[in-house]
Amino acid sequence: MSGRPEILFPLFADLTKLDGVGPKTATLFEQLHIEKPKDLLLTLPGSGIDRARKASIRDAILPGTVTVEVEIGMHVPARQKGRPYHVHVRDAQTEFRLVFFHARGDYLQKQLPTGQRRVISGKVEMFDNMAQMVHPDHMVPVSDGDSIPEFEPVYPLTQGISQKVMYRAARAALAMVPEFDEWIDPSQIKQAKWPAFRDAIHGAHAPTSLKDMAPTAPVRERLAYDEMFAHQLTLSLARASVRAKPGIASVATGKLQSKVLAAFPYTPTGAQTRAIAEIADDLGTKTRMNRLLQGDVGSGKTLVALMALLTVVEAGGQGVLMAPTEILARQHMESLEPLAEDAGIVIALLTGRDKGAERRAKLEALAAGDIHVLVGTHAVFQKDVFFKDLRLAVVDEQHRFGVSQRMELGAKGTSVDVLVMTATPIPRSLALAQYGDMDVSVLDEKPPGRKPVTTATVSTNRMDEVVGKLRNAIDERRQAYWVCPLVEESEVSDKTAAEERFKRLRAALGDGVVGLVHGQMPPADKDAAMAKFVSGETKVLVATTVIEVGVNVPNATIMVIERAEGFGLAQLHQLRGRVGRGDGASTCLLMFQDPLSETAKRRLNILRETEDGFRISEEDLEMRGAGDLIGTAQSGLPRFRIANLETQTALMAVAQSDARALLTTDPSLTSPRGQAARVLLWLMEQERAIRLISVG
C-alpha cells in the first residue's frame, strides 16, 4: 500500500485539467477549499432552480424563475447611455419584455431576431405593471430547448466563480469518476437501498427536485455514509493498533475494593456499578484498555476511577491519576486520600511544586513500588519519574489532553491501560466522531445525596436585589461564586470586567469577604485566591470562567452568572455544577441583559427546565452545530463535506459498527472488500489510516 491507487490519479490531478478552468480560476477555487477534481465532486449543490417548461409566465408565481417559449417582437435600443435595452416578446398567453443593461445591439439582434421563436429562462418580476425578465439565464433556439435542465442545481460560489463555471467544472469532474469496487457491506446497501458510488455522485450533482437534495435522499445519504465510514475506519485502525500491542491482564481480587465500598456512605448507582464492571473486564484481559468515562457533573466519576485504580493495585501494579491543573490534582488527592486509607494503600501527590529532597523521596518510593497510586499534573511525565509497574493511567478532563499525551503516558509503563474521564456530556454523534477509537462508559444517574439546584433567570437591572441575596447568604455562613461575563474584544477587558465587579462587590459586602480569580493572574496568585475560598476565608469568589472545571467547595450554594446569554449551554451547565455539592439548598442565578434574542431565551429556558447534561448537550449541538460545541480548532473533529454530525447520528453509529466489523474479519484489509475500502481511504484522504495499515 505504498502510494495512491492508479484508479484515483485523474481525481487527484490538477484542476486546470477540467473544462473551463485556467490557472486563475483554479486559484479562485481554493477559496472554496477545492484544489483537485475530487474536492469538486464532494462539493454538492446546496439548492436548485426549477426550470420546468411552462406555457406562459401567467402560470408562474412572480417574482420567480420561468422557462417559456416566446416569439421575439420589437427591439427598443437604449435612448441614452446607462439606460436599458428592451426586447418585446410574447408567450402563448401574454406579452412581456426582456431587459439588458450595457447591451450590444448588434449581438442581441443576432441572438434574438424579430419574428423568430426562442426558449428563454430567467427571473420574471413586475416593474411599472409590466412583466420583465432582466438578463435571461438561457436564450436558445427551440430545437435546443432540451439543453436547459428542468431542474438546475445551484452550487456554493466564491468571488469570481459563476454558476456556469462551477456547473461546467463539476460536469468535467464527474466524467472522470471510475467504477469502484463496493466497500460498503452488501446487506447495508440492500437495506438502505443505496446506489453504487458512481451513480450516487452523478445523481447528487443532477437532482431533479428539492427532494433529491435532502440529506435522506439515497444518493446523498450514501455519500455521507462513505465519508463517515472512511473516518470510522481510521479510528478503528487506531484502536486496533493500540490493542495489538500486548497489555498486562490485571485481575481484581476485590480485597481493597470491598473495604472502600464498606466505608462509603452511599450505595453506588446502577450506572457506577456498570462502569466499574466494564472497566474491570477491560483490565482483566491482555488487550490494552482505551476507554472514555463520560459523566455529568456530580455523577460520581471519582469512585469509578478509584475502583479502577484499586483493581490494578490488587493485581500487584501501580496507577496514576492525572489532572490538568494543580488545584484539581490537589482536590483529587483530598477526595481520594480518606478512601485510600480505608483500603490501606499508599497514595501520593506529585506536582511541579515538589522540589529537592521531598521530590527525590517520592520518586524513590515510586520506583520501589511503595507508592501504589500517584496523583499529579503533567509533572508525572517528566524524564526522571519511573514506576515499578505502571498499569493504569486515569486522565481527567480529556480536552486538555491530546492523543499525543495519551501516547507519552503509554510509554511510561510497558503497556499502560488508559481511562479518560470527562465531565462534559458529549452528544452521541460527537462522541462517536471524536472518540471513535475509544470504548465509552456513561454515568447517566446522579448518586444519592446530590441536591437539585434551583435555577432562576434575573435581569441585570435587578443587580441590587442579587447583592442583597448574597449578603443574606454570607450571614448564614454560605459561600457564592460570581462569574463575570466573557468579553469578546480581548483578554484585557475580561480582566477589567472581573476587577470592576470585584471592587463593587467588595464595597457592598466588606473587605476580606470577596476574592478574585482571572486568567491573567500568575498561577501562584490564582492558587492562593482559590485556596482562600476553599478554606472559607473568603465568602464570594469573583471569577472569569477558570472555575468551570472541577473545583469542589461543598459550602458554596450560590452561583451568579453575569450576562449568562453570552455563554454556551454546556458551559453554563458546567458552571452550575459547581454548587449543590453540600447539604445546603443551592441556587444558580442566570443574569441577562434585555433584550434577549430568541436563541438566548431558548438556551436559558432549557437550563431552567433540566439538569440532565446529556439532554443539554444534544440541545446545544442542535442550536450551535458541532464545530462550536468543541471549538473546531482543537477538537479533532473531522471536516466532512457532505455528512452532517448534527443530524446524522444514527448513520455515524452504523458506520462505526460496520468499520469495526470489517476490521474484525479482515484486519489488514486484504480481502476484495478490504481492498475496496483502501481505495475509499485514499479517496477521502485518510492518510493516517493508510499509515496504520502499512505499519500494522
XYZ file of C-alpha atoms in Angstrom:
696
model
C 0.000 0.000 0.000
C 2.859 2.307 -0.827
C 1.008 5.013 -2.704
C -2.279 6.257 -4.114
C -4.011 3.656 -6.333
C -3.794 4.415 -10.053
C -7.592 4.403 -10.433
C -7.653 7.659 -8.420
C -4.947 9.552 -10.349
C -7.390 11.594 -12.508
C -9.380 12.702 -9.423
C -6.195 13.993 -7.772
C -4.862 15.731 -10.887
C -4.588 19.486 -11.376
C -7.872 21.419 -11.533
C -6.680 23.010 -14.779
C -7.305 19.623 -16.443
C -11.033 20.415 -16.176
C -13.026 22.086 -18.927
C -13.150 25.861 -18.458
C -10.664 26.004 -15.559
C -7.491 28.002 -16.192
C -4.754 28.813 -13.643
C -6.589 31.969 -12.499
C -9.909 30.160 -11.931
C -8.047 27.346 -10.157
C -6.712 29.909 -7.651
C -10.254 31.215 -7.066
C -11.488 27.662 -6.430
C -9.077 27.416 -3.486
C -11.345 29.852 -1.606
C -13.916 27.030 -1.576
C -11.251 24.513 -0.400
C -11.372 22.953 -3.875
C -7.870 22.027 -5.008
C -8.437 18.917 -7.142
C -11.285 17.301 -9.097
C -12.095 15.060 -6.100
C -12.906 18.132 -3.934
C -15.264 19.385 -6.607
C -17.088 16.047 -6.663
C -17.715 16.269 -2.921
C -18.950 19.879 -3.185
C -22.630 19.238 -3.778
C -25.205 21.797 -4.901
C -26.893 23.490 -1.951
C -30.192 24.333 -3.653
C -31.816 24.208 -7.063
C -33.902 26.189 -9.549
C -36.991 24.704 -11.141
C -36.728 25.346 -14.888
C -39.544 23.040 -15.991
C -41.162 24.499 -19.161
C -44.387 26.496 -18.703
C -46.880 27.594 -21.384
C -46.944 31.171 -20.107
C -45.481 33.382 -17.428
C -49.101 33.684 -16.220
C -48.779 30.160 -14.797
C -45.898 31.260 -12.548
C -45.815 32.837 -9.111
C -43.936 36.115 -9.527
C -41.255 37.106 -8.845
C -39.874 33.729 -9.862
C -37.816 31.800 -12.372
C -39.771 30.870 -15.509
C -38.887 28.897 -18.651
C -41.172 29.620 -21.650
C -41.193 29.547 -25.442
C -41.666 33.040 -26.897
C -41.931 34.852 -30.203
C -39.456 37.733 -30.469
C -41.027 41.139 -31.144
C -39.670 44.656 -31.444
C -36.191 45.717 -30.181
C -36.073 49.076 -28.330
C -32.424 50.223 -28.003
C -31.374 52.364 -25.015
C -32.324 56.030 -25.508
C -29.269 57.296 -23.646
C -26.126 55.914 -22.041
C -26.802 53.865 -18.908
C -30.447 53.168 -19.875
C -31.547 49.567 -20.550
C -32.121 47.908 -23.944
C -35.584 46.252 -24.251
C -36.802 43.362 -26.397
C -40.565 42.738 -26.533
C -41.605 39.062 -26.526
C -44.882 37.136 -26.478
C -45.591 33.691 -24.982
C -48.762 31.621 -25.544
C -50.909 33.980 -23.447
C -49.270 37.306 -22.740
C -46.598 39.851 -23.639
C -43.617 40.882 -21.546
C -40.154 42.281 -22.155
C -36.539 41.242 -21.821
C -34.241 43.844 -20.294
C -30.484 44.184 -20.911
C -28.052 46.670 -19.366
C -24.830 47.703 -21.139
C -26.084 45.720 -24.123
C -24.514 45.470 -27.575
C -27.410 45.900 -30.007
C -25.788 44.018 -32.910
C -25.196 40.974 -30.655
C -28.814 40.948 -29.422
C -30.184 41.361 -32.988
C -28.250 38.251 -33.946
C -29.318 36.246 -30.829
C -32.961 37.339 -30.862
C -34.090 38.124 -34.442
C -37.591 39.675 -34.570
C -40.253 37.219 -35.689
C -38.325 34.097 -34.607
C -39.094 31.754 -31.707
C -36.780 31.115 -28.740
C -36.897 29.228 -25.415
C -35.843 31.558 -22.625
C -35.384 31.041 -18.899
C -34.770 33.565 -16.136
C -36.282 35.529 -13.281
C -39.511 37.373 -14.109
C -40.739 40.282 -11.981
C -43.262 43.100 -12.288
C -41.990 46.620 -12.980
C -44.385 49.519 -13.740
C -47.219 46.994 -14.166
C -45.269 45.229 -16.864
C -43.692 41.784 -16.502
C -39.980 41.765 -17.324
C -37.045 39.346 -17.381
C -33.689 41.046 -16.733
C -30.719 39.282 -18.383
C -32.212 35.821 -19.080
C -30.042 32.907 -17.844
C -30.782 30.946 -21.029
C -31.836 32.001 -24.578
C -31.791 29.136 -27.120
C -33.445 28.196 -30.435
C -36.499 25.940 -29.968
C -34.567 22.975 -31.382
C -32.063 23.298 -28.469
C -34.771 23.770 -25.818
C -33.819 20.479 -24.162
C -30.372 21.838 -23.312
C -31.979 23.834 -20.479
C -32.082 21.480 -17.447
C -35.581 21.052 -15.979
C -34.087 21.426 -12.515
C -30.811 23.296 -12.268
C -28.514 22.648 -9.316
C -27.141 25.749 -7.557
C -23.614 25.432 -6.164
C -21.879 27.330 -3.367
C -19.821 30.071 -5.050
C -16.989 32.432 -4.290
C -15.942 35.789 -5.755
C -15.082 35.363 -9.439
C -16.680 31.931 -9.932
C -20.113 31.851 -11.577
C -22.721 29.062 -11.576
C -21.820 28.369 -15.216
C -18.120 27.847 -14.454
C -18.961 25.696 -11.432
C -21.513 23.625 -13.351
C -19.118 23.005 -16.244
C -16.213 22.096 -13.983
C -18.384 19.720 -11.931
C -19.574 18.004 -15.133
C -15.966 17.589 -16.242
C -15.007 16.118 -12.869
C -17.966 13.703 -12.990
C -16.742 12.401 -16.340
C -13.538 11.253 -14.567
C -15.266 9.090 -11.925
C -14.385 5.424 -12.493
C -16.392 2.348 -11.480
C -15.188 1.405 -7.994
C -15.467 -1.982 -6.298
C -18.002 -1.737 -3.469
C -16.597 -1.038 0.011
C -19.929 -0.979 1.893
C -21.314 -4.164 3.430
C -23.750 -5.658 0.835
C -26.522 -6.136 3.422
C -26.265 -2.439 4.415
C -26.535 -1.380 0.743
C -29.575 -3.592 0.252
C -31.347 -2.494 3.396
C -30.764 1.238 2.804
C -31.454 0.912 -0.951
C -28.305 2.855 -1.851
C -26.881 3.175 -5.363
C -23.223 2.441 -6.217
C -20.740 5.267 -5.535
C -20.522 6.373 -9.164
C -24.302 6.513 -9.586
C -24.648 8.294 -6.251
C -22.165 11.026 -7.124
C -23.733 11.543 -10.571
C -27.195 11.623 -9.007
C -26.190 14.081 -6.289
C -24.943 16.538 -8.939
C -28.061 16.141 -11.089
C -31.058 16.484 -8.749
C -34.472 16.573 -10.424
C -36.241 18.247 -7.489
C -35.545 19.631 -3.998
C -36.478 16.208 -2.622
C -33.336 14.763 -4.250
C -31.260 17.254 -2.243
C -32.449 16.220 1.220
C -29.770 14.540 3.392
C -32.057 11.478 3.489
C -32.171 11.132 -0.321
C -30.434 7.792 -1.106
C -27.735 9.401 -3.306
C -26.798 11.929 -0.596
C -27.095 9.522 2.307
C -24.779 7.037 0.617
C -22.091 9.704 0.101
C -22.430 10.981 3.692
C -22.009 7.397 4.854
C -18.877 6.976 2.708
C -17.281 9.957 4.473
C -18.260 8.653 7.910
C -17.173 5.117 7.081
C -13.708 6.315 5.997
C -13.411 8.335 9.224
C -14.541 5.414 11.404
C -12.175 3.026 9.610
C -9.341 5.383 10.535
C -10.433 5.490 14.181
C -10.940 1.714 14.285
C -7.473 1.150 12.826
C -6.047 3.454 15.513
C -7.948 1.467 18.126
C -6.705 -1.810 16.672
C -3.098 -0.629 16.673
C -3.369 0.230 20.388
C -4.972 -3.130 21.125
C -2.403 -5.016 19.046
C 0.411 -4.195 21.467
C 0.113 -6.768 24.215
C -1.141 -5.467 27.543
C -0.953 -6.940 31.026
C -4.027 -8.570 32.491
C -4.814 -7.049 35.914
C -7.373 -9.244 37.602
C -9.188 -7.776 40.608
C -9.332 -9.734 43.854
C -11.906 -7.366 45.351
C -9.975 -7.254 48.632
C -9.274 -3.496 48.581
C -12.437 -2.529 46.701
C -14.713 -4.172 49.265
C -13.063 -2.157 52.066
C -13.751 1.127 50.264
C -17.339 0.204 49.422
C -17.970 -0.810 53.032
C -16.757 2.591 54.273
C -18.574 4.525 51.521
C -21.651 6.412 52.775
C -23.829 5.571 49.726
C -24.555 2.542 47.616
C -23.111 3.070 44.110
C -25.694 3.863 41.409
C -26.529 1.323 38.710
C -24.512 3.388 36.235
C -21.464 3.401 38.519
C -21.688 -0.345 39.100
C -21.966 -0.945 35.333
C -18.976 1.315 34.534
C -16.854 -0.334 37.263
C -17.647 -3.763 35.783
C -16.868 -2.664 32.183
C -13.504 -1.270 33.270
C -12.664 -4.359 35.369
C -13.413 -6.564 32.326
C -11.072 -4.471 30.164
C -8.316 -4.517 32.789
C -8.642 -8.275 33.224
C -7.742 -9.037 29.597
C -4.391 -8.808 27.827
C -5.839 -6.234 25.396
C -4.893 -2.654 26.253
C -7.782 -0.560 27.507
C -8.573 2.757 25.856
C -11.832 3.846 27.475
C -13.698 7.119 27.885
C -15.689 7.602 31.101
C -18.342 10.186 30.407
C -20.260 11.517 33.341
C -22.304 14.560 34.040
C -21.328 16.999 36.774
C -21.571 15.131 40.070
C -22.324 11.705 38.634
C -19.636 10.077 40.780
C -16.700 9.583 38.432
C -14.202 9.684 41.310
C -15.487 6.456 42.835
C -15.338 4.688 39.456
C -11.771 5.918 38.879
C -10.699 4.781 42.352
C -12.180 1.290 41.809
C -10.217 1.038 38.553
C -7.011 2.118 40.319
C -7.635 -0.373 43.140
C -8.105 -3.172 40.589
C -4.532 -2.755 39.302
C -3.169 -2.355 42.835
C -4.928 -5.608 43.864
C -3.231 -7.258 40.890
C 0.171 -6.021 42.081
C 0.585 -2.963 39.827
C 0.522 0.829 40.173
C -1.838 3.506 38.903
C -1.605 7.188 38.122
C -4.348 9.835 38.084
C -3.588 12.965 36.092
C -5.380 16.306 36.273
C -4.941 19.370 34.035
C -4.166 21.810 36.871
C -2.533 21.736 40.261
C -5.742 22.797 42.041
C -7.600 19.866 40.530
C -4.789 17.448 41.307
C -4.953 18.574 44.958
C -8.718 18.160 45.008
C -8.481 14.641 43.619
C -5.895 13.918 46.264
C -8.171 15.261 49.033
C -11.162 13.224 47.902
C -9.146 10.027 47.322
C -6.909 10.106 50.381
C -9.507 9.121 53.013
C -10.822 6.363 50.714
C -7.280 5.087 50.082
C -6.765 4.945 53.852
C -9.890 2.763 54.162
C -8.313 0.406 51.636
C -4.911 0.587 53.291
C -2.977 1.698 50.201
C -0.335 4.401 49.754
C -1.319 7.382 47.610
C 0.940 10.376 46.886
C 0.722 13.715 45.113
C 3.373 14.897 42.647
C 3.168 18.397 41.168
C 5.579 20.992 39.822
C 5.898 22.343 43.386
C 7.720 19.282 44.682
C 11.417 20.136 44.904
C 14.651 18.749 46.303
C 14.750 16.049 48.926
C 10.968 15.706 49.200
C 10.660 15.109 45.462
C 13.583 12.637 45.490
C 11.997 10.638 48.295
C 8.705 10.391 46.384
C 10.449 9.278 43.196
C 12.403 6.597 45.068
C 9.249 5.264 46.723
C 7.516 5.244 43.334
C 10.334 3.330 41.632
C 10.424 0.847 44.514
C 6.674 0.259 44.245
C 5.975 1.657 47.745
C 3.560 4.247 46.332
C 0.544 2.452 44.867
C -1.282 5.395 43.317
C 0.269 8.659 42.146
C -1.892 11.757 41.672
C -0.476 14.672 39.737
C -0.346 17.159 36.903
C 1.685 16.650 33.732
C 4.684 16.687 36.083
C 4.244 12.891 36.145
C 5.560 12.915 32.541
C 8.969 14.191 33.491
C 12.027 12.213 32.449
C 13.092 11.266 35.994
C 9.727 9.782 37.006
C 9.894 5.971 36.994
C 7.286 3.472 38.165
C 7.968 -0.052 39.316
C 4.948 -1.437 37.437
C 2.582 1.193 35.995
C -0.553 -0.443 34.635
C -3.304 2.183 34.543
C -3.411 5.874 33.771
C -6.595 7.783 34.552
C -6.667 11.133 32.752
C -9.102 13.792 33.970
C -10.710 16.249 31.528
C -9.854 14.951 28.108
C -9.948 18.209 26.134
C -6.805 19.406 27.905
C -5.009 16.220 26.865
C -4.424 15.332 23.246
C -3.778 11.943 21.710
C -0.030 12.616 21.811
C -0.074 12.930 25.616
C -2.067 9.715 25.861
C 0.745 8.038 23.936
C 3.505 9.632 26.026
C 1.785 8.267 29.069
C 1.574 4.845 27.472
C 5.348 4.891 27.125
C 5.816 5.209 30.926
C 4.780 1.627 31.559
C 5.315 -1.309 29.250
C 1.655 -1.300 28.252
C -0.485 1.072 30.211
C -4.280 0.862 30.162
C -5.863 4.298 29.707
C -9.090 5.625 31.195
C -10.055 9.163 30.212
C -12.658 10.975 32.336
C -14.675 13.886 31.024
C -17.308 15.913 32.838
C -18.624 17.365 29.610
C -21.532 15.258 28.455
C -20.946 14.878 24.728
C -23.819 14.076 22.358
C -23.531 10.564 20.993
C -22.705 11.609 17.417
C -19.805 13.776 18.556
C -18.553 11.129 20.960
C -18.505 8.715 18.018
C -16.731 11.190 15.760
C -14.225 12.432 18.296
C -13.569 9.380 20.422
C -14.406 6.632 17.934
C -11.097 4.962 18.787
C -12.197 4.540 22.404
C -14.777 2.427 24.173
C -17.247 4.530 26.110
C -18.782 4.115 29.577
C -21.507 6.564 30.551
C -22.622 7.651 34.019
C -26.152 8.878 33.474
C -27.546 8.742 37.013
C -26.921 11.084 39.923
C -25.714 9.480 43.148
C -27.970 9.964 46.169
C -27.132 12.966 48.290
C -26.718 15.422 45.392
C -29.311 18.144 45.917
C -31.012 19.610 42.844
C -30.006 23.199 42.098
C -32.752 25.805 41.704
C -32.077 27.783 38.534
C -33.585 31.233 38.041
C -33.170 33.966 35.448
C -32.976 37.594 36.507
C -32.432 40.787 34.521
C -29.232 42.796 35.158
C -31.285 45.813 36.244
C -32.093 43.892 39.441
C -28.412 43.796 40.437
C -29.083 45.339 43.884
C -31.525 42.562 44.822
C -28.931 39.967 43.861
C -26.268 41.638 46.001
C -28.791 41.708 48.873
C -29.325 37.983 48.462
C -25.569 37.425 48.668
C -25.397 39.456 51.880
C -28.032 37.189 53.482
C -26.226 34.048 52.344
C -22.952 35.275 53.839
C -24.743 35.986 57.130
C -25.889 32.352 57.060
C -22.223 31.326 56.611
C -22.720 30.275 52.984
C -20.376 30.966 50.061
C -21.000 32.087 46.494
C -19.369 32.258 43.081
C -19.819 35.276 40.847
C -18.862 34.583 37.243
C -18.117 37.639 35.123
C -19.155 37.968 31.504
C -16.940 36.831 28.691
C -15.772 39.932 26.921
C -15.135 39.339 23.230
C -12.592 42.042 22.370
C -9.602 40.917 24.383
C -8.243 39.177 27.432
C -7.571 42.548 28.983
C -11.212 43.554 29.086
C -12.105 40.174 30.660
C -9.717 41.145 33.384
C -11.160 44.671 33.742
C -14.716 43.319 33.884
C -13.705 40.992 36.709
C -11.759 43.683 38.587
C -14.628 46.189 38.327
C -17.135 43.674 39.649
C -14.705 42.712 42.431
C -14.353 46.350 43.544
C -18.110 46.924 43.552
C -18.871 43.755 45.488
C -16.091 44.491 47.972
C -17.589 47.935 48.557
C -21.045 46.391 49.076
C -20.070 43.371 51.168
C -16.973 44.473 53.081
C -13.213 43.950 52.976
C -11.718 40.479 53.067
C -15.046 38.868 52.124
C -14.551 38.879 48.341
C -11.791 37.116 46.377
C -10.810 37.444 42.715
C -9.507 34.981 40.106
C -8.977 35.708 36.413
C -6.974 34.295 33.536
C -4.266 36.989 33.588
C -3.149 36.286 37.166
C 0.142 34.479 37.863
C -0.643 30.803 38.705
C 0.593 31.169 42.296
C -1.810 34.095 42.994
C -4.641 32.159 41.380
C -3.922 29.141 43.581
C -3.749 31.345 46.680
C -7.093 33.027 45.899
C -8.711 29.628 45.245
C -7.244 28.197 48.443
C -8.709 31.069 50.499
C -12.139 30.371 49.016
C -11.849 26.601 49.511
C -10.893 27.119 53.180
C -13.831 29.510 53.633
C -11.733 32.561 54.415
C -13.311 34.490 51.520
C -17.061 34.120 51.071
C -17.563 35.302 47.478
C -15.257 34.395 44.623
C -15.388 36.696 41.601
C -14.047 34.810 38.615
C -13.835 34.542 34.859
C -14.602 31.024 33.651
C -11.403 29.500 35.056
C -13.570 27.780 37.651
C -15.676 25.733 35.265
C -13.578 22.624 35.635
C -13.643 20.615 38.776
C -13.382 22.906 41.835
C -15.155 21.397 44.809
C -16.439 23.668 47.595
C -19.408 21.954 49.307
C -20.224 25.106 51.296
C -20.799 27.196 48.142
C -24.530 27.318 47.456
C -24.959 30.297 45.121
C -23.698 30.658 41.582
C -24.288 34.015 39.910
C -23.510 34.114 36.190
C -23.479 37.620 34.806
C -24.575 38.122 31.174
C -25.423 34.424 31.005
C -26.813 34.876 27.493
C -23.235 35.139 26.214
C -22.232 31.641 27.354
C -22.786 28.299 25.659
C -25.269 25.865 27.176
C -22.672 23.266 28.094
C -20.549 25.909 29.786
C -23.475 27.243 31.835
C -24.297 23.673 32.855
C -20.670 23.083 33.938
C -20.662 26.293 35.976
C -23.950 25.434 37.652
C -22.425 22.080 38.643
C -20.025 23.918 40.983
C -22.870 24.366 43.500
C -25.219 21.798 45.033
C -22.283 19.742 46.329
C -23.052 20.001 50.045
C -26.158 19.677 52.267
C -27.417 23.228 51.677
C -30.120 24.051 49.115
C -28.363 25.727 46.170
C -29.307 28.351 43.620
C -27.932 29.327 40.236
C -28.829 32.842 39.059
C -28.544 33.486 35.350
C -28.334 37.254 34.935
C -29.177 38.523 31.482
C -29.334 41.857 29.746
C -32.509 42.815 27.879
C -33.497 42.496 25.091
C -32.831 38.768 24.709
C -32.684 37.080 21.301
C -34.952 34.058 20.712
C -31.968 31.700 20.798
C -30.709 33.139 24.079
C -34.204 32.811 25.595
C -34.387 29.194 24.489
C -30.953 28.498 25.921
C -31.752 29.943 29.356
C -35.120 28.154 29.427
C -33.538 24.756 28.761
C -31.286 25.297 31.777
C -34.264 26.193 33.935
C -36.093 23.052 32.821
C -33.429 20.372 33.199
C -30.244 19.369 34.978
C -29.618 16.456 32.595
C -26.277 17.238 30.970
C -26.837 14.845 28.082
C -30.127 16.463 27.126
C -28.472 19.865 27.426
C -25.595 18.814 25.183
C -27.970 17.489 22.498
C -29.847 20.811 22.535
C -26.578 22.712 22.439
C -25.477 20.714 19.398
C -28.762 21.425 17.664
C -28.512 25.146 18.365
C -24.839 25.749 17.718
C -23.533 22.992 15.491
C -20.648 20.651 16.060
C -17.709 22.955 15.439
C -18.755 25.492 18.041
C -19.510 22.873 20.616
C -15.957 21.645 21.000
C -14.179 24.548 19.323
C -13.247 23.156 15.931
C -9.607 24.217 16.075
C -8.512 21.718 18.710
C -11.487 19.417 18.556
C -10.068 16.654 16.406
C -13.451 16.653 14.698
C -13.399 15.586 11.073
C -14.325 18.216 8.494
C -16.974 16.499 6.431
C -18.100 17.971 3.114
C -21.379 16.052 2.868
C -22.052 14.253 6.151
C -23.708 16.229 8.925
C -22.788 15.366 12.518
C -25.800 17.148 13.949
C -28.495 15.341 12.008
C -26.948 12.021 11.029
C -26.082 10.490 14.388
C -27.618 7.136 13.551
C -25.635 6.918 10.318
C -22.408 7.565 12.242
C -23.246 4.723 14.634
C -23.816 2.340 11.688
C -20.523 3.472 10.123
C -18.705 2.741 13.372
C -20.090 -0.760 13.829
C -19.504 -1.556 10.113
C -15.905 -0.345 10.289
C -15.211 -2.404 13.412
C -16.903 -5.458 11.882
C -14.851 -5.230 8.680
C -11.584 -4.955 10.620
C -12.539 -7.904 12.833
C -12.821 -10.228 9.826
C -10.134 -8.531 7.719
C -7.681 -6.647 9.968
C -5.179 -5.850 7.205
C -7.824 -5.023 4.550
C -6.621 -7.596 2.026
C -9.963 -9.212 1.048
C -11.699 -7.846 -2.094
C -13.906 -5.620 0.088
C -10.883 -4.667 2.187
C -9.015 -3.617 -0.959
C -12.037 -1.512 -1.979
C -12.024 0.085 1.492
C -8.360 1.023 0.984
C -9.364 2.886 -2.190
C -12.031 4.709 -0.146
C -9.420 5.701 2.459
C -7.223 7.166 -0.295
C -10.221 8.856 -1.920
C -11.211 10.517 1.372
C -7.560 11.371 2.108
C -7.334 9.383 5.309
C -3.541 9.068 5.068
C -3.308 8.437 8.789
C -5.297 5.227 8.356
C -3.163 4.144 5.430
C -0.037 4.578 7.541
C -1.613 2.452 10.274
C -2.304 -0.394 7.824
C 1.174 -0.302 6.346
C 2.728 -0.298 9.822
C 0.291 -2.831 11.258
